XYZ file of C-alpha atoms in Angstrom:
410
model
C 8.887 98.473 -61.999
C 6.815 95.842 -60.208
C 3.125 96.682 -59.930
C 2.067 95.884 -56.375
C -1.495 97.122 -56.524
C -4.402 97.760 -58.841
C -4.459 101.534 -58.560
C -2.204 104.539 -58.294
C -2.872 105.031 -54.594
C -2.054 101.441 -53.672
C 1.038 101.532 -55.870
C 2.242 104.623 -54.012
C 1.479 102.919 -50.709
C 3.878 100.109 -51.628
C 6.559 102.532 -52.802
C 6.275 104.520 -49.582
C 6.685 101.326 -47.550
C 9.838 100.477 -49.508
C 11.212 104.000 -49.152
C 10.896 103.766 -45.367
C 13.320 100.825 -45.302
C 17.090 101.189 -45.251
C 20.126 98.941 -45.483
C 20.612 97.181 -42.140
C 23.850 95.293 -42.805
C 26.328 97.910 -41.590
C 28.874 96.681 -39.070
C 28.230 92.967 -39.457
C 31.218 90.692 -38.895
C 31.559 87.554 -41.042
C 32.777 84.353 -39.415
C 36.497 84.771 -38.800
C 39.262 82.368 -39.827
C 39.972 81.583 -36.180
C 36.394 80.437 -35.656
C 36.650 77.943 -38.520
C 39.817 76.607 -36.908
C 37.997 76.275 -33.574
C 35.124 74.391 -35.233
C 37.549 71.915 -36.786
C 39.311 71.432 -33.461
C 35.986 70.761 -31.696
C 34.993 68.205 -34.317
C 38.379 66.492 -34.057
C 38.148 66.248 -30.270
C 34.753 64.596 -30.618
C 35.998 62.180 -33.280
C 38.980 61.187 -31.174
C 36.735 60.571 -28.160
C 34.305 58.442 -30.190
C 36.732 56.467 -32.396
C 35.742 58.155 -35.648
C 38.738 58.378 -37.973
C 37.429 61.055 -40.344
C 34.269 62.633 -41.704
C 33.415 63.539 -45.280
C 31.898 67.005 -45.768
C 29.866 67.269 -48.947
C 29.312 70.525 -50.822
C 26.695 72.441 -48.840
C 26.311 73.887 -45.377
C 28.522 71.385 -43.536
C 31.396 72.134 -45.903
C 30.822 75.848 -45.351
C 30.486 75.503 -41.590
C 33.805 73.750 -41.069
C 35.944 75.146 -43.898
C 34.272 78.376 -45.035
C 34.052 77.071 -48.610
C 30.722 77.959 -50.220
C 29.805 75.385 -52.871
C 26.568 73.735 -53.873
C 25.995 70.025 -54.266
C 25.584 68.658 -57.784
C 26.192 65.420 -59.685
C 29.961 66.044 -59.372
C 31.642 65.211 -56.079
C 32.977 68.315 -54.356
C 33.817 68.064 -50.688
C 36.432 67.689 -47.987
C 37.818 65.021 -45.693
C 38.165 66.193 -42.111
C 40.383 63.698 -40.236
C 40.368 63.115 -36.497
C 43.854 64.598 -36.494
C 45.736 66.495 -39.140
C 44.793 68.906 -41.904
C 41.643 69.021 -44.035
C 41.957 67.859 -47.635
C 39.544 68.701 -50.460
C 38.308 66.657 -53.429
C 36.977 68.335 -56.578
C 36.910 68.204 -60.390
C 40.108 69.521 -61.960
C 38.322 72.208 -63.954
C 36.760 73.679 -60.775
C 40.029 74.238 -58.896
C 40.410 77.884 -59.935
C 36.912 78.752 -58.726
C 37.278 76.738 -55.533
C 40.481 78.554 -54.620
C 38.489 81.796 -54.658
C 36.125 80.349 -52.040
C 38.731 78.580 -49.926
C 39.106 79.901 -46.365
C 40.693 76.941 -44.586
C 43.702 75.990 -46.670
C 44.375 72.424 -47.710
C 45.337 70.463 -50.797
C 42.674 70.025 -53.465
C 42.820 66.463 -54.770
C 41.387 66.625 -58.262
C 39.747 64.245 -60.698
C 39.086 64.508 -64.411
C 35.631 64.013 -65.860
C 36.267 60.412 -66.957
C 37.809 59.404 -63.632
C 36.128 58.068 -60.484
C 36.035 60.574 -57.592
C 35.206 57.671 -55.282
C 38.410 55.830 -56.113
C 40.196 59.134 -55.504
C 38.434 59.402 -52.140
C 39.829 56.013 -51.105
C 43.304 56.991 -52.321
C 43.242 60.279 -50.381
C 42.331 58.422 -47.197
C 45.273 56.090 -47.781
C 47.625 59.014 -48.370
C 46.377 60.593 -45.140
C 47.377 57.460 -43.241
C 43.789 56.324 -42.608
C 43.383 52.558 -42.733
C 41.120 50.611 -45.071
C 39.056 49.470 -42.059
C 38.619 52.981 -40.653
C 35.351 54.424 -39.404
C 34.335 57.291 -41.678
C 31.373 59.572 -41.075
C 29.478 60.614 -44.194
C 27.887 64.071 -44.168
C 24.191 63.421 -43.552
C 23.190 65.711 -46.437
C 25.268 63.729 -48.946
C 23.289 62.345 -51.881
C 22.910 58.564 -51.902
C 24.896 58.159 -55.123
C 27.950 59.698 -53.456
C 27.728 57.525 -50.339
C 27.070 54.498 -52.534
C 30.060 55.313 -54.732
C 32.327 55.596 -51.704
C 31.032 52.318 -50.264
C 31.745 50.462 -53.504
C 35.161 52.034 -54.005
C 36.262 51.267 -50.442
C 34.135 48.328 -49.212
C 36.270 47.723 -46.118
C 35.460 51.131 -44.617
C 32.965 51.350 -41.765
C 30.700 54.133 -43.017
C 28.494 55.878 -40.456
C 26.299 58.963 -40.336
C 28.438 62.029 -39.593
C 25.431 63.751 -38.009
C 26.657 62.983 -34.505
C 29.767 65.065 -35.232
C 28.216 67.818 -37.323
C 25.198 68.263 -35.064
C 27.398 68.208 -31.957
C 29.245 71.230 -33.324
C 26.570 73.133 -35.214
C 23.747 73.085 -32.661
C 25.748 75.300 -30.274
C 26.015 78.763 -31.830
C 28.886 81.136 -31.084
C 28.428 84.791 -30.174
C 29.256 85.757 -33.754
C 26.723 83.315 -35.152
C 24.059 84.624 -32.779
C 24.833 88.189 -33.857
C 24.424 87.296 -37.541
C 21.137 85.505 -36.910
C 19.950 88.430 -34.784
C 20.641 90.929 -37.563
C 18.955 88.727 -40.165
C 15.896 88.462 -37.907
C 15.855 92.233 -37.403
C 15.933 92.693 -41.173
C 13.025 90.338 -41.751
C 10.960 91.862 -38.945
C 11.370 95.274 -40.603
C 10.176 93.701 -43.854
C 7.140 92.251 -42.066
C 6.175 95.669 -40.722
C 6.536 97.253 -44.155
C 4.440 94.476 -45.693
C 1.561 94.973 -43.252
C 1.543 98.700 -44.068
C 1.060 98.199 -47.817
C -1.778 95.659 -47.838
C -5.042 96.689 -49.455
C -8.194 95.014 -50.616
C -7.694 93.342 -53.985
C -3.960 92.731 -53.704
C -2.839 89.190 -54.531
C -0.496 86.935 -52.612
C 1.819 86.978 -55.639
C 2.069 90.758 -55.486
C 2.811 90.653 -51.758
C 5.561 88.078 -52.335
C 7.126 90.355 -54.954
C 7.025 93.274 -52.516
C 8.643 91.212 -49.766
C 11.454 90.233 -52.138
C 12.142 93.888 -52.952
C 11.898 94.828 -49.278
C 14.487 92.228 -48.302
C 16.803 93.656 -50.935
C 16.220 97.138 -49.533
C 17.346 96.096 -46.050
C 20.508 94.513 -47.480
C 19.686 90.883 -48.282
C 19.917 89.404 -51.770
C 16.141 88.911 -51.637
C 13.842 86.325 -50.077
C 15.357 83.048 -49.022
C 11.776 81.814 -48.924
C 8.355 83.435 -48.788
C 4.873 82.122 -47.990
C 1.907 84.494 -48.179
C -1.597 83.106 -47.519
C -5.016 84.728 -47.250
C -8.233 83.392 -45.730
C -8.871 79.647 -45.884
C -5.477 79.099 -47.561
C -3.813 80.016 -44.253
C -4.985 76.652 -42.875
C -2.423 74.916 -45.106
C 0.890 75.345 -43.226
C 3.090 75.538 -46.329
C 0.649 77.012 -48.781
C -1.598 76.162 -51.695
C -1.123 76.057 -55.448
C -3.194 79.065 -56.496
C -2.692 82.714 -55.424
C -5.412 84.436 -53.411
C -6.940 87.915 -53.517
C -7.219 89.836 -50.252
C -10.610 90.864 -48.908
C -11.823 92.375 -45.652
C -11.920 89.959 -42.738
C -9.298 87.621 -44.208
C -6.642 86.065 -42.031
C -3.235 87.078 -43.431
C -0.305 84.710 -42.839
C 3.182 85.807 -43.931
C 6.173 83.510 -43.356
C 9.485 84.698 -44.766
C 13.218 84.983 -44.175
C 16.522 85.994 -45.702
C 20.219 85.130 -45.535
C 23.035 87.164 -44.040
C 26.556 85.768 -44.412
C 24.879 82.403 -44.887
C 22.813 82.635 -41.679
C 19.044 82.631 -41.879
C 16.051 84.455 -40.505
C 12.568 82.962 -40.324
C 9.567 84.861 -38.928
C 5.830 84.325 -39.320
C 3.166 86.882 -38.557
C -0.573 86.271 -38.696
C -3.250 88.954 -38.361
C -6.569 89.946 -39.891
C -7.059 92.430 -42.701
C -9.820 94.643 -41.364
C -11.713 93.741 -38.198
C -11.157 90.347 -36.600
C -14.190 88.338 -35.542
C -14.494 86.645 -32.164
C -13.362 83.222 -33.351
C -10.286 84.668 -35.022
C -9.458 86.574 -31.846
C -9.887 83.544 -29.621
C -7.753 81.277 -31.762
C -5.078 83.927 -32.258
C -4.770 84.295 -28.486
C -4.573 80.527 -28.005
C -1.709 80.465 -30.513
C 0.154 83.202 -28.669
C -0.429 81.530 -25.310
C 0.920 78.220 -26.659
C 3.992 80.018 -27.980
C 4.607 81.618 -24.570
C 4.060 78.270 -22.806
C 6.776 76.739 -24.980
C 9.142 79.627 -24.266
C 8.548 79.402 -20.515
C 9.346 75.669 -20.579
C 12.696 76.219 -22.316
C 15.014 75.928 -19.323
C 18.622 74.793 -19.251
C 18.494 71.056 -18.625
C 14.937 70.630 -19.897
C 14.495 68.509 -23.003
C 13.300 69.479 -26.449
C 10.310 67.220 -25.809
C 9.437 69.224 -22.675
C 9.095 72.392 -24.742
C 6.873 70.717 -27.327
C 4.761 69.221 -24.548
C 4.204 72.615 -22.918
C 2.716 74.106 -26.072
C 0.694 71.019 -26.965
C -0.695 70.493 -23.466
C -1.873 74.123 -23.311
C -3.721 73.642 -26.600
C -5.224 70.345 -25.419
C -6.601 72.120 -22.352
C -8.416 74.472 -24.727
C -9.989 71.539 -26.569
C -7.499 71.710 -29.445
C -5.765 68.543 -30.559
C -4.720 66.509 -28.682
C -1.353 65.596 -30.135
C -1.458 66.317 -33.891
C -5.243 66.097 -34.267
C -7.133 68.930 -35.938
C -8.285 71.467 -35.079
C -4.967 71.885 -33.339
C -1.245 71.874 -34.073
C -0.353 69.382 -36.858
C 3.440 69.606 -36.588
C 6.328 69.966 -34.128
C 6.638 73.115 -32.034
C 9.963 74.218 -33.495
C 13.204 73.606 -35.329
C 16.794 74.689 -34.995
C 18.174 77.340 -37.336
C 21.570 78.517 -38.560
C 23.117 77.909 -41.961
C 20.092 75.715 -42.721
C 16.533 76.894 -42.287
C 15.749 73.654 -40.430
C 18.571 72.073 -38.457
C 19.215 70.423 -35.119
C 17.871 70.244 -32.567
C 14.074 69.953 -33.001
C 11.353 70.781 -30.482
C 9.322 67.642 -30.984
C 7.701 64.917 -28.912
C 10.068 62.272 -27.508
C 13.239 64.210 -28.374
C 15.461 63.708 -25.291
C 18.023 66.340 -26.352
C 18.832 68.570 -23.376
C 18.667 72.312 -23.914
C 22.051 74.010 -23.577
C 23.525 77.475 -24.165
C 23.908 78.460 -27.802
C 21.018 76.379 -29.103
C 18.560 78.261 -31.335
C 14.926 77.364 -31.984
C 11.848 78.483 -33.823
C 8.755 78.639 -31.637
C 5.683 78.081 -33.831
C 3.005 75.704 -32.488
C 0.700 76.565 -35.408
C -3.057 76.286 -35.037
C -4.932 74.820 -38.004
C -8.716 74.987 -38.236
C -9.553 73.029 -41.408
C -11.711 74.860 -43.950
C -11.522 78.021 -41.836
C -8.060 79.479 -41.283
C -4.682 78.934 -39.667
C -2.738 80.979 -37.141
C 1.042 80.738 -36.997
C 3.093 83.057 -34.824
C 6.763 82.233 -35.293
C 9.611 83.831 -33.425
C 12.973 82.324 -32.555
C 14.829 82.172 -29.275
C 18.271 81.054 -28.206
C 19.433 79.507 -24.989
C 21.687 81.363 -22.553
C 23.039 80.239 -19.185
C 20.090 82.093 -17.631
C 17.463 80.569 -19.943
C 15.800 81.458 -23.255
C 16.093 84.833 -24.973
C 13.989 86.008 -27.904
C 15.604 87.097 -31.160
C 12.371 88.973 -31.913
C 9.572 89.829 -29.525
C 6.327 87.920 -30.092
C 3.334 89.601 -31.719
C 1.597 92.087 -29.436
C -2.043 91.466 -30.341
C -4.195 90.513 -33.297
C -5.142 94.184 -33.781
C -1.607 95.488 -33.261
C 0.738 92.603 -34.181
C 3.890 94.751 -34.156
C 3.153 96.689 -30.989
C 3.081 100.003 -32.853
C 0.241 101.376 -30.718
C 1.566 100.404 -27.278
C 1.732 103.161 -24.702
């Protein structure tokens, strides 16, 4: 059994927090076969309109998004060719075919290669067999390792290779109702974990022990565990993605917890920041500025506004408080938000100069973090998605620094 605290009472406190959680995955609906077909059809319409003959989907989230096949990238080429018209075809090592068939949702031939053979030469041959010319324009999955793209380029030098991002992003940045429901449930699960975590903190606990608790808590609500977890106390909270050494909690410390889980491949990502014990005036002031910046960004997220407009709203509020400007510290050192879905960070991004127009189905984090070097950091991160009527929160923002989860509201 994991020891979460230094004494019997604190250990029981952690166990009680775990016991209060329950599995939250009942009634979820995985992505249906028909939705994969619709995704392929949307991609093919785009390719036909933009003179792209095919795209290569490497093992990873793009392969999963369009075909349902869950496989992880390695030194061996595993992927699929999605043509502008016609059926998907897969490429994989011969010895992996049995396993791949177990994961296959969208059916299609698996073109196989033995260990001593070139998968890149096979790639060129498959294109030829599909009736795609040697001078065709082929989009390469943007997450593809360089050695794969380089191998394809050398095996088929006449191809016009481009970044497939314009196709993949065009499809993936607009979430379906089913995708939104999966993300919503994953967010609900992680928010429950956040509440449980706040209830088990005590003086002397380490960030490592809190991370272990959060992992168990995510399992309790039905996830396989943490997809990621950042726990920071005190001055360490001023480093957005953490520090090397664990910290020990003491009264008056800022506590920053950023964590998420996966549900049917879709991710949650929530950050809560509060003070263990009584907050001082500076902590209160900066916490409120962070919340106000987050709300300013949300209020700017209108259909037809740009991603840059949302980032500007948060950053201009902070500048008016003497924070920043731009990325200067004390202030917000990074973009206001990122997209989310099968990847923890995906398109589109709420960042300066991004002209992408907001449209229904887009999902974003909203986290214009405040960093006060050598003091502390405040990050409040919730996600919203765009509807025809405007933005809608997946999770409600923190209530106050003293009551971050709104447990004491009337």
